[in-house]
Structure formats: C-alpha cells, structure tokens
C-alpha cells in the first residue's frame, strides 16, 4: 500500500472514537473460547490481527459470531478444544501466535502455528524456553522462529518464570499454559508489562494471585467484556494534534491502564497537555475522553528507561513527534523495538533521515534532533505503527510525502486513512494493495 500526504501543516480538528484495543481484543477472544458458555464482547477490534485470532479460535472449536453491536463467543470450556485440521495462521500477529502457543502447549493434540514473513522472523525461543520447562514439546524453524510445531502435553507442571525482558506476550503465554498446569505458575517480570491478561482472568472466574500467579486445573466461566478504544491507535492523533498548529482533537473512550499510559507522560513532558474528560470504568479498564490541542514550543526529552514498557508500541509516534520538537530526544532501553513487526529503530531512523531529520541510531534506542521536515518517499516496511507515524509527521512536512509499505495498517487500524481525513488531515491512497515493501 502506498499513501501520499500533502498536508503542509493543515490542522486536525474534531472528535472520533479510535478502534478497540488490540491487546484486549485478542485476550477476550482467547479467554472466551476457553470458557464454558456464551461470552459477549463489545467494542472488539475488527482488524486483520484480531480476525486471525478469531479464526484460530473457530478452528479450535469455539463459535465466534458478530451480532447486533457485539461479538458472541460460545466457548468450548478449558478441556473442550478440538484438534485443528490445518495449521493456524496468525498472519502478522505476534500476540496471537505467542498467546495461543501457551494454550496449545497444554492440549492433548498436536498443532502448528504459522505466520507471514514478518512474524516468521520474530524470536520465539522466548516462549519455547519457559513452555519447555513446563514440559511442552515445541519445534521451531532454524533460528528459533515460526512455524511452531507443538505436540501438546496435558501434563504440564507449574513453574516460577523470570523472563529477561518485560513482555506481556511472554507473561500471558506462560500464564495461559499455567491454567492447565499442575500447581502454581508465576511470572516475575523485570518491569511490569501491560497487565490485561491479569485484569481479565478474574472476570472469567480465574483468580490471579500476587505477584502474578495462576493455579492450574480451574474452569473459566463465560463473561461480558467491554473493549475500550486503543491508546496505541489514539496516539497517532495525540501526536498529530500536538505538532500541527491550530489543531484541537477529542478522542473518545480511550483505555488508560497505567501499564499503557506512558505516551501521556511523554506528551506532558514534551510540553503538550492532554486533558482527561469523563474518566470512567469500562469493565476491567479505566477509560477517558482525551483532548489534545497544538502545543507551541514542544521540547525534546530523555525518555526515562523505566517508562519504556508502558509506551513500547508508541515509540515510533514519539520519534515522529521528536522530529519537530526543539532539541534532542533520547530513547534508550528499547532494544525490543528491533524485534517487533519490523526493526522499528532502523525503519524510523531511515524514514526520518529521508525527511531531513537528524538521527543517531543505538543498539537499544535512538537520538532525534528536531528541525524542519521536508517531503520525500519513506518506507513503512510493512509495519503498521511506523507507517502511521510517518503519515502523521508528513502532515507537517514542507512538501509531499509518499509512504510505501503501509498495507499492514489494517492489522490494528483499518479506518486510519478515513479517520485522518475526517479530522481534516490530508492522506490519499495511491495504491491499496501490498507494494512489495515487505
Ligand atoms: C502486546 C505486547 C507487546 C506489544 C504488542 C502487544 C500484547 O509485545 O508490543 O504490540 O498484547 O501482549 P511484547 O510482549 O513482545 O513486549
């Protein structure tokens, strides 16, 4: 997909509800599939990644159906999953693949998890290792990547696991396997990653004990899940409005779990105030309407390393904002960015340089010195968050910008282009299909 932006600083104006939270949507579908009875999910993200999870849940025996304004899931019960007749294709989604691997490791049948080219490059030893310690049998491709061939062992044993990195995908994978294991399974992280799994399990009748432990052998009961708007998708407009003179945007119903709200702290520190309106409770999550207006005098900051897990997916957008801020923004402790849907440090560095921005790459981060942004052609490299970040920065460029490799925007935000246009931004689809840029 190829997008063209000729914004030249036109402001963003108006209000919209960003799409449902991707992390919560995957978890809602998986837990509802494991529960006995009929669960209702409201606000589920309808995107390629979440559809991959829904399809895998169907292949494993759950019924997933959209009706009225909700998605209804008839679960199989924890013991009722059926062997899939074909490999489960997780497309571009690391969350779908890693979380389902935890469930499948404990089943009395074999299964195979596959993904697209990007997902097939991402590291899987980080989940194979703890699952193997629990007694699972998993074969990877050479290099520790997908496809994962899982033999399935219904006699897993609980472990205490201390992952080297703060990763909600590792944590959730191990906890899901722990639902089936003998005894307790605990995950002790170096820093707290997003905690949606821990928040959602009790809703399905499964307690999570301190610090982060489940006891195997229980049952999940059906639940009602309300999915808030995704703060990671809202971020593009928070950042866009902050950098475009005359902007004023209201984003409705955005999920504000403290493990995800690092972007708001960064915006504040860079000089953009985000006003919270009508903070309220939506099921297990807190949500608010967020209002952000243009901030004159944005300044570069050192992003505190301890904030990284709470804004990991927002870093490409933060890099875009840093490109127009006064001074240098320093990001460190973010080596995980190199193993996301793309190497996000390299992809953002190349694109920013093309638009005339001064950057210096480090193994675990980047320095970005703000200044004028020119037109040019940048490559989103098939990474949804990089492509959308470039689109927002392009609104500020002095000339037209073409963003190639933007087709995977539909993994998290299928309405992105329409939403930019609805707020008065300029973005035009030059080519709707994949354009060979990964
Ligand atoms: C996610 C966890 C994060 C994040 C990803 C979604 C999740 O990945 O980057 O987009 O839903 O658990 P890691 O767990 O690998 O940090």
Short mmCIF file of C-alpha atoms in Angstrom, two decimals, residues 28-413:
data_model
loop_
_atom_site.label_atom_id
_atom_site.label_comp_id
_atom_site.label_asym_id
_atom_site.label_seq_id
_atom_site.Cartn_x
_atom_site.Cartn_y
_atom_site.Cartn_z
CA UNK A 28 -11.09 -11.51 25.16
CA UNK A 29 -11.43 -13.92 22.23
CA UNK A 30 -8.98 -16.45 23.65
CA UNK A 31 -10.38 -16.48 27.19
CA UNK A 32 -13.98 -16.56 25.91
CA UNK A 33 -13.07 -19.55 23.75
CA UNK A 34 -11.66 -21.37 26.79
CA UNK A 35 -14.69 -20.53 28.93
CA UNK A 36 -17.80 -22.66 29.25
CA UNK A 37 -20.89 -20.89 27.86
CA UNK A 38 -21.56 -17.78 25.84
CA UNK A 39 -19.44 -14.66 26.28
CA UNK A 40 -20.25 -11.25 24.90
CA UNK A 41 -17.52 -8.90 23.70
CA UNK A 42 -18.42 -5.29 22.98
CA UNK A 43 -16.06 -2.97 21.14
CA UNK A 44 -13.88 -5.80 19.77
CA UNK A 45 -11.32 -4.52 17.28
CA UNK A 46 -12.21 -5.60 13.77
CA UNK A 47 -8.76 -5.83 12.19
CA UNK A 48 -6.59 -8.37 10.41
CA UNK A 49 -4.68 -9.38 13.58
CA UNK A 50 -7.80 -9.92 15.65
CA UNK A 51 -9.51 -11.76 12.80
CA UNK A 52 -6.57 -14.18 12.77
CA UNK A 53 -7.18 -14.92 16.45
CA UNK A 54 -10.94 -15.31 15.89
CA UNK A 55 -10.33 -17.72 13.03
CA UNK A 56 -7.89 -19.78 15.12
CA UNK A 57 -10.46 -19.94 17.95
CA UNK A 58 -13.02 -21.25 15.44
CA UNK A 59 -10.55 -23.86 14.15
CA UNK A 60 -10.15 -24.97 17.76
CA UNK A 61 -13.89 -25.45 18.19
CA UNK A 62 -15.27 -22.17 19.53
CA UNK A 63 -18.10 -20.34 17.80
CA UNK A 64 -17.36 -16.66 17.17
CA UNK A 65 -20.20 -14.62 15.72
CA UNK A 66 -20.89 -10.91 15.28
CA UNK A 67 -24.47 -9.98 16.13
CA UNK A 68 -26.05 -6.62 16.95
CA UNK A 69 -23.28 -4.43 18.30
CA UNK A 70 -21.29 -7.28 19.88
CA UNK A 71 -19.27 -10.38 19.14
CA UNK A 72 -20.59 -13.54 20.82
CA UNK A 73 -18.30 -16.43 21.62
CA UNK A 74 -19.57 -19.89 22.52
CA UNK A 75 -16.55 -21.34 24.32
CA UNK A 76 -15.55 -24.98 24.44
CA UNK A 77 -14.51 -24.99 28.10
CA UNK A 78 -10.84 -25.41 29.00
CA UNK A 79 -10.93 -29.15 28.26
CA UNK A 80 -13.06 -28.93 25.12
CA UNK A 81 -10.74 -27.58 22.42
CA UNK A 82 -10.60 -29.77 19.34
CA UNK A 83 -7.55 -30.55 17.19
CA UNK A 84 -7.29 -28.13 14.27
CA UNK A 85 -7.40 -29.75 10.84
CA UNK A 86 -4.88 -27.29 9.35
CA UNK A 87 -2.06 -25.03 10.60
CA UNK A 88 -3.29 -21.97 12.49
CA UNK A 89 -2.26 -18.89 10.52
CA UNK A 90 -1.57 -15.92 12.78
CA UNK A 91 -0.72 -13.60 9.90
CA UNK A 92 1.25 -10.60 11.18
CA UNK A 93 0.31 -11.00 14.85
CA UNK A 94 2.95 -11.84 17.45
CA UNK A 95 0.39 -11.52 20.25
CA UNK A 96 -1.96 -14.05 18.64
CA UNK A 97 0.81 -16.54 18.00
CA UNK A 98 2.54 -16.30 21.36
CA UNK A 99 -0.63 -16.34 23.47
CA UNK A 100 -2.15 -19.27 21.59
CA UNK A 101 1.13 -21.19 21.86
CA UNK A 102 0.63 -21.16 25.65
CA UNK A 103 -2.82 -22.71 25.31
CA UNK A 104 -1.81 -25.24 22.65
CA UNK A 105 1.24 -26.44 24.59
CA UNK A 106 -1.16 -27.99 27.11
CA UNK A 107 -3.60 -29.71 24.76
CA UNK A 108 -3.88 -33.46 24.18
CA UNK A 109 -3.29 -32.93 20.45
CA UNK A 110 -0.71 -31.61 18.02
CA UNK A 111 -0.95 -28.26 16.28
CA UNK A 112 1.07 -25.91 14.15
CA UNK A 113 1.26 -22.11 14.36
CA UNK A 114 2.39 -20.21 11.28
CA UNK A 115 2.62 -16.55 10.28
CA UNK A 116 3.56 -14.16 7.48
CA UNK A 117 7.12 -13.24 6.51
CA UNK A 118 7.48 -10.62 9.26
CA UNK A 119 6.09 -12.87 12.01
CA UNK A 120 8.28 -15.75 10.77
CA UNK A 121 11.36 -13.63 11.53
CA UNK A 122 10.41 -12.80 15.12
CA UNK A 123 12.01 -14.57 18.10
CA UNK A 124 10.03 -17.46 19.57
CA UNK A 125 12.63 -19.05 21.87
CA UNK A 126 11.45 -16.57 24.48
CA UNK A 127 8.22 -18.58 24.78
CA UNK A 128 9.52 -22.02 23.80
CA UNK A 129 12.00 -21.92 26.68
CA UNK A 130 9.52 -21.42 29.56
CA UNK A 131 6.93 -23.70 27.93
CA UNK A 132 9.57 -26.44 27.58
CA UNK A 133 10.42 -26.03 31.26
CA UNK A 134 6.75 -26.68 31.97
CA UNK A 135 7.01 -29.92 29.95
CA UNK A 136 5.85 -28.79 26.49
CA UNK A 137 7.21 -30.18 23.23
CA UNK A 138 7.69 -27.47 20.62
CA UNK A 139 9.78 -27.47 17.47
CA UNK A 140 10.69 -24.19 15.81
CA UNK A 141 12.27 -23.39 12.47
CA UNK A 142 16.02 -22.97 12.47
CA UNK A 143 16.81 -19.75 14.28
CA UNK A 144 14.04 -20.24 16.84
CA UNK A 145 11.29 -18.76 14.70
CA UNK A 146 7.82 -19.81 13.49
CA UNK A 147 6.42 -22.17 12.29
CA UNK A 148 5.96 -23.70 15.74
CA UNK A 149 5.09 -27.40 15.77
CA UNK A 150 3.51 -28.18 19.10
CA UNK A 151 2.99 -31.77 20.19
CA UNK A 152 0.83 -30.84 23.19
CA UNK A 153 1.24 -32.19 26.71
CA UNK A 154 -1.79 -32.22 29.02
CA UNK A 155 0.51 -32.85 31.98
CA UNK A 156 2.37 -29.56 32.17
CA UNK A 157 3.79 -28.55 35.53
CA UNK A 158 3.64 -25.08 37.04
CA UNK A 159 6.83 -23.01 37.19
CA UNK A 160 8.06 -19.72 38.53
CA UNK A 161 9.38 -17.88 35.49
CA UNK A 162 11.58 -14.78 35.40
CA UNK A 163 11.77 -13.55 31.81
CA UNK A 164 14.80 -11.48 30.82
CA UNK A 165 12.60 -8.83 29.17
CA UNK A 166 9.34 -7.22 30.25
CA UNK A 167 6.97 -8.74 27.69
CA UNK A 168 3.24 -9.16 28.10
CA UNK A 169 3.27 -11.73 25.33
CA UNK A 170 5.73 -13.96 27.22
CA UNK A 171 3.90 -13.37 30.51
CA UNK A 172 0.48 -14.12 29.03
CA UNK A 173 1.72 -17.18 27.15
CA UNK A 174 3.11 -18.70 30.36
CA UNK A 175 0.01 -17.78 32.40
CA UNK A 176 -2.29 -19.36 29.80
CA UNK A 177 -0.23 -22.57 29.87
CA UNK A 178 -0.37 -22.28 33.67
CA UNK A 179 -4.17 -22.54 33.57
CA UNK A 180 -3.64 -26.17 32.56
CA UNK A 181 -0.52 -26.97 34.61
CA UNK A 182 -0.27 -28.76 37.94
CA UNK A 183 0.23 -26.37 40.86
CA UNK A 184 1.01 -22.68 40.60
CA UNK A 185 2.57 -20.82 37.70
CA UNK A 186 4.09 -17.42 38.44
CA UNK A 187 5.74 -14.86 36.17
CA UNK A 188 8.07 -12.33 37.77
CA UNK A 189 8.99 -9.60 35.29
CA UNK A 190 11.98 -7.25 35.41
CA UNK A 191 9.48 -4.40 34.92
CA UNK A 192 5.70 -4.59 34.75
CA UNK A 193 4.43 -5.02 31.17
CA UNK A 194 0.80 -4.47 30.14
CA UNK A 195 -1.42 -6.36 32.54
CA UNK A 196 -4.60 -7.01 30.54
CA UNK A 197 -4.39 -10.79 30.99
CA UNK A 198 -4.16 -10.45 34.77
CA UNK A 199 -7.08 -8.00 34.75
CA UNK A 200 -9.25 -10.16 32.53
CA UNK A 201 -8.75 -13.64 34.05
CA UNK A 202 -10.73 -12.82 37.22
CA UNK A 203 -13.62 -11.62 35.03
CA UNK A 204 -13.69 -15.18 33.63
CA UNK A 205 -13.72 -16.60 37.17
CA UNK A 206 -10.00 -17.36 37.50
CA UNK A 207 -8.15 -15.59 40.29
CA UNK A 208 -4.68 -14.16 39.74
CA UNK A 209 -2.67 -14.11 42.94
CA UNK A 210 0.15 -11.77 43.90
CA UNK A 211 2.64 -11.18 42.45
CA UNK A 212 1.39 -12.69 39.18
CA UNK A 213 0.36 -16.33 39.64
CA UNK A 214 -2.37 -18.67 38.46
CA UNK A 215 -3.26 -22.12 39.74
CA UNK A 216 -3.93 -24.75 37.11
CA UNK A 217 -6.89 -27.03 36.78
CA UNK A 218 -9.68 -24.48 37.24
CA UNK A 219 -12.51 -23.65 34.89
CA UNK A 220 -13.24 -20.42 33.10
CA UNK A 221 -16.82 -19.18 33.03
CA UNK A 222 -18.32 -17.01 30.31
CA UNK A 223 -18.12 -13.26 30.79
CA UNK A 224 -19.07 -9.90 29.32
CA UNK A 225 -16.03 -7.96 28.12
CA UNK A 226 -16.10 -4.29 27.15
CA UNK A 227 -13.09 -3.36 24.99
CA UNK A 228 -12.03 0.29 25.29
CA UNK A 229 -10.56 2.31 22.44
CA UNK A 230 -6.88 1.55 21.88
CA UNK A 231 -4.49 4.13 23.36
CA UNK A 232 -1.87 2.91 20.86
CA UNK A 233 -4.17 3.90 17.96
CA UNK A 234 -5.24 7.13 19.70
CA UNK A 235 -1.54 8.01 19.93
CA UNK A 236 -1.27 8.93 16.23
CA UNK A 237 -3.85 11.68 16.70
CA UNK A 238 -2.49 12.79 20.09
CA UNK A 239 0.89 13.27 18.44
CA UNK A 240 -0.55 14.71 15.22
CA UNK A 241 -2.67 17.30 17.04
CA UNK A 242 0.23 18.25 19.32
CA UNK A 243 2.51 19.00 16.35
CA UNK A 244 0.06 20.74 13.95
CA UNK A 245 -0.70 24.38 14.58
CA UNK A 246 -4.40 25.14 15.11
CA UNK A 247 -5.29 21.53 15.96
CA UNK A 248 -7.82 20.51 18.60
CA UNK A 249 -8.89 16.88 18.82
CA UNK A 250 -11.10 14.88 21.19
CA UNK A 251 -10.59 11.11 21.30
CA UNK A 252 -13.42 9.21 22.97
CA UNK A 253 -13.36 6.23 25.31
CA UNK A 254 -9.59 5.61 25.34
CA UNK A 255 -8.29 2.85 27.65
CA UNK A 256 -5.92 4.26 30.26
CA UNK A 257 -4.45 1.33 32.14
CA UNK A 258 -1.31 2.60 33.94
CA UNK A 259 0.74 -0.12 32.19
CA UNK A 260 -0.15 1.52 28.84
CA UNK A 261 -0.31 5.25 29.51
CA UNK A 262 3.37 6.20 29.13
CA UNK A 263 2.58 8.23 26.00
CA UNK A 264 0.59 10.70 28.09
CA UNK A 265 3.57 11.29 30.38
CA UNK A 266 5.85 11.80 27.37
CA UNK A 267 3.45 14.29 25.79
CA UNK A 268 3.21 16.22 29.04
CA UNK A 269 6.98 16.31 29.49
CA UNK A 270 7.47 17.45 25.88
CA UNK A 271 5.04 20.29 26.51
CA UNK A 272 1.70 19.02 25.17
CA UNK A 273 -1.07 18.93 27.74
CA UNK A 274 -3.63 16.15 27.37
CA UNK A 275 -6.89 16.93 29.12
CA UNK A 276 -8.79 13.95 30.57
CA UNK A 277 -12.56 14.24 30.41
CA UNK A 278 -15.15 11.95 31.98
CA UNK A 279 -12.75 9.37 33.37
CA UNK A 280 -14.87 6.25 33.95
CA UNK A 281 -14.74 2.50 34.40
CA UNK A 282 -15.33 0.14 31.44
CA UNK A 283 -15.34 -3.38 32.80
CA UNK A 284 -11.80 -4.14 33.94
CA UNK A 285 -10.27 -0.98 32.47
CA UNK A 286 -10.37 2.77 33.12
CA UNK A 287 -11.24 4.93 30.12
CA UNK A 288 -11.44 8.66 29.45
CA UNK A 289 -12.04 11.08 26.62
CA UNK A 290 -8.73 12.73 25.77
CA UNK A 291 -8.49 16.25 24.41
CA UNK A 292 -5.27 17.49 22.93
CA UNK A 293 -4.50 20.72 21.13
CA UNK A 294 -1.47 22.05 19.31
CA UNK A 295 1.44 22.71 21.65
CA UNK A 296 3.73 25.57 20.74
CA UNK A 297 7.30 25.04 21.93
CA UNK A 298 7.46 21.25 22.04
CA UNK A 299 10.80 20.24 23.54
CA UNK A 300 12.93 17.13 23.18
CA UNK A 301 13.31 14.95 26.29
CA UNK A 302 15.23 11.98 27.64
CA UNK A 303 12.56 9.27 27.78
CA UNK A 304 13.07 7.56 31.16
CA UNK A 305 14.02 3.91 30.61
CA UNK A 306 11.57 2.75 33.25
CA UNK A 307 8.75 4.18 31.13
CA UNK A 308 9.60 2.04 28.09
CA UNK A 309 7.29 -0.94 28.79
CA UNK A 310 4.31 1.42 29.21
CA UNK A 311 4.89 3.06 25.81
CA UNK A 312 6.70 0.41 23.80
CA UNK A 313 4.22 0.49 20.88
CA UNK A 314 4.05 4.29 20.94
CA UNK A 315 7.79 4.80 20.33
CA UNK A 316 7.54 5.20 16.52
CA UNK A 317 4.97 8.00 17.05
CA UNK A 318 7.12 9.53 19.79
CA UNK A 319 10.04 9.51 17.34
CA UNK A 320 7.85 11.38 14.82
CA UNK A 321 6.97 13.98 17.45
CA UNK A 322 10.63 14.30 18.46
CA UNK A 323 11.42 15.19 14.84
CA UNK A 324 9.57 18.51 15.23
CA UNK A 325 10.47 19.27 18.85
CA UNK A 326 13.14 21.73 19.92
CA UNK A 327 16.39 19.95 20.86
CA UNK A 328 17.23 16.28 21.13
CA UNK A 329 15.04 13.40 22.31
CA UNK A 330 16.92 10.40 23.64
CA UNK A 331 15.38 6.93 23.75
CA UNK A 332 17.32 4.05 25.33
CA UNK A 333 16.49 0.65 26.83
CA UNK A 334 14.24 -0.07 23.85
CA UNK A 335 16.14 -2.92 22.13
CA UNK A 336 12.80 -4.77 21.91
CA UNK A 337 11.86 -2.39 19.10
CA UNK A 338 14.26 -4.27 16.86
CA UNK A 339 12.14 -7.45 17.06
CA UNK A 340 8.67 -6.01 16.52
CA UNK A 341 6.75 -6.22 13.22
CA UNK A 342 9.90 -4.61 11.78
CA UNK A 343 13.15 -3.33 13.24
CA UNK A 344 11.41 -0.15 14.32
CA UNK A 345 14.60 1.69 15.27
CA UNK A 346 16.11 1.16 11.81
CA UNK A 347 12.88 1.78 9.89
CA UNK A 348 12.12 5.03 11.74
CA UNK A 349 15.74 6.20 11.52
CA UNK A 350 15.82 5.71 7.72
CA UNK A 351 12.48 7.44 7.20
CA UNK A 352 13.29 10.40 9.45
CA UNK A 353 16.64 10.90 7.72
CA UNK A 354 14.89 10.90 4.35
CA UNK A 355 12.66 13.72 5.61
CA UNK A 356 15.70 15.74 6.64
CA UNK A 357 15.71 14.94 10.36
CA UNK A 358 18.98 14.40 12.26
CA UNK A 359 19.10 10.99 13.97
CA UNK A 360 21.68 8.76 15.60
CA UNK A 361 20.93 5.08 15.99
CA UNK A 362 21.98 2.98 19.01
CA UNK A 363 21.55 -0.74 19.62
CA UNK A 364 18.80 -0.05 22.12
CA UNK A 365 17.46 3.31 21.02
CA UNK A 366 17.89 6.49 19.07
CA UNK A 367 18.67 10.21 19.40
CA UNK A 368 16.47 12.52 17.34
CA UNK A 369 17.11 16.23 16.96
CA UNK A 370 14.07 18.16 15.86
CA UNK A 371 14.05 20.56 12.92
CA UNK A 372 12.33 21.29 9.63
CA UNK A 373 10.74 18.29 7.90
CA UNK A 374 10.93 18.03 4.11
CA UNK A 375 8.96 15.96 1.62
CA UNK A 376 10.20 12.64 0.24
CA UNK A 377 9.44 8.94 -0.01
CA UNK A 378 9.68 6.89 3.18
CA UNK A 379 9.20 3.17 3.69
CA UNK A 380 6.86 1.89 6.40
CA UNK A 381 8.42 -1.55 5.72
CA UNK A 382 5.12 -3.36 6.24
CA UNK A 383 4.97 -2.15 9.85
CA UNK A 384 1.63 -0.59 10.74
CA UNK A 385 2.91 1.65 13.51
CA UNK A 386 5.86 3.01 11.51
CA UNK A 387 3.62 3.73 8.51
CA UNK A 388 1.03 5.58 10.61
CA UNK A 389 3.75 7.54 12.45
CA UNK A 390 5.21 8.69 9.11
CA UNK A 391 1.71 9.72 7.97
CA UNK A 392 1.29 12.00 10.98
CA UNK A 393 4.75 13.55 10.64
CA UNK A 394 4.12 14.01 6.92
CA UNK A 395 1.25 16.40 7.76
CA UNK A 396 3.96 18.78 8.99
CA UNK A 397 6.34 18.36 6.04
CA UNK A 398 7.16 21.26 3.71
CA UNK A 399 6.48 19.08 0.65
CA UNK A 400 4.51 15.97 -0.33
CA UNK A 401 5.45 12.68 1.35
CA UNK A 402 4.84 9.20 -0.05
CA UNK A 403 4.68 6.35 2.48
CA UNK A 404 5.31 2.93 0.93
CA UNK A 405 4.90 -0.40 2.75
CA UNK A 406 1.76 0.80 4.53
CA UNK A 407 -0.54 -2.19 3.82
CA UNK A 408 -0.35 -3.61 7.34
CA UNK A 409 -2.13 -0.59 8.80
CA UNK A 410 -5.18 -2.88 8.68
CA UNK A 411 -3.64 -5.13 11.36
CA UNK A 412 -4.57 -2.58 14.03
CA UNK A 413 -6.35 0.39 12.44
#
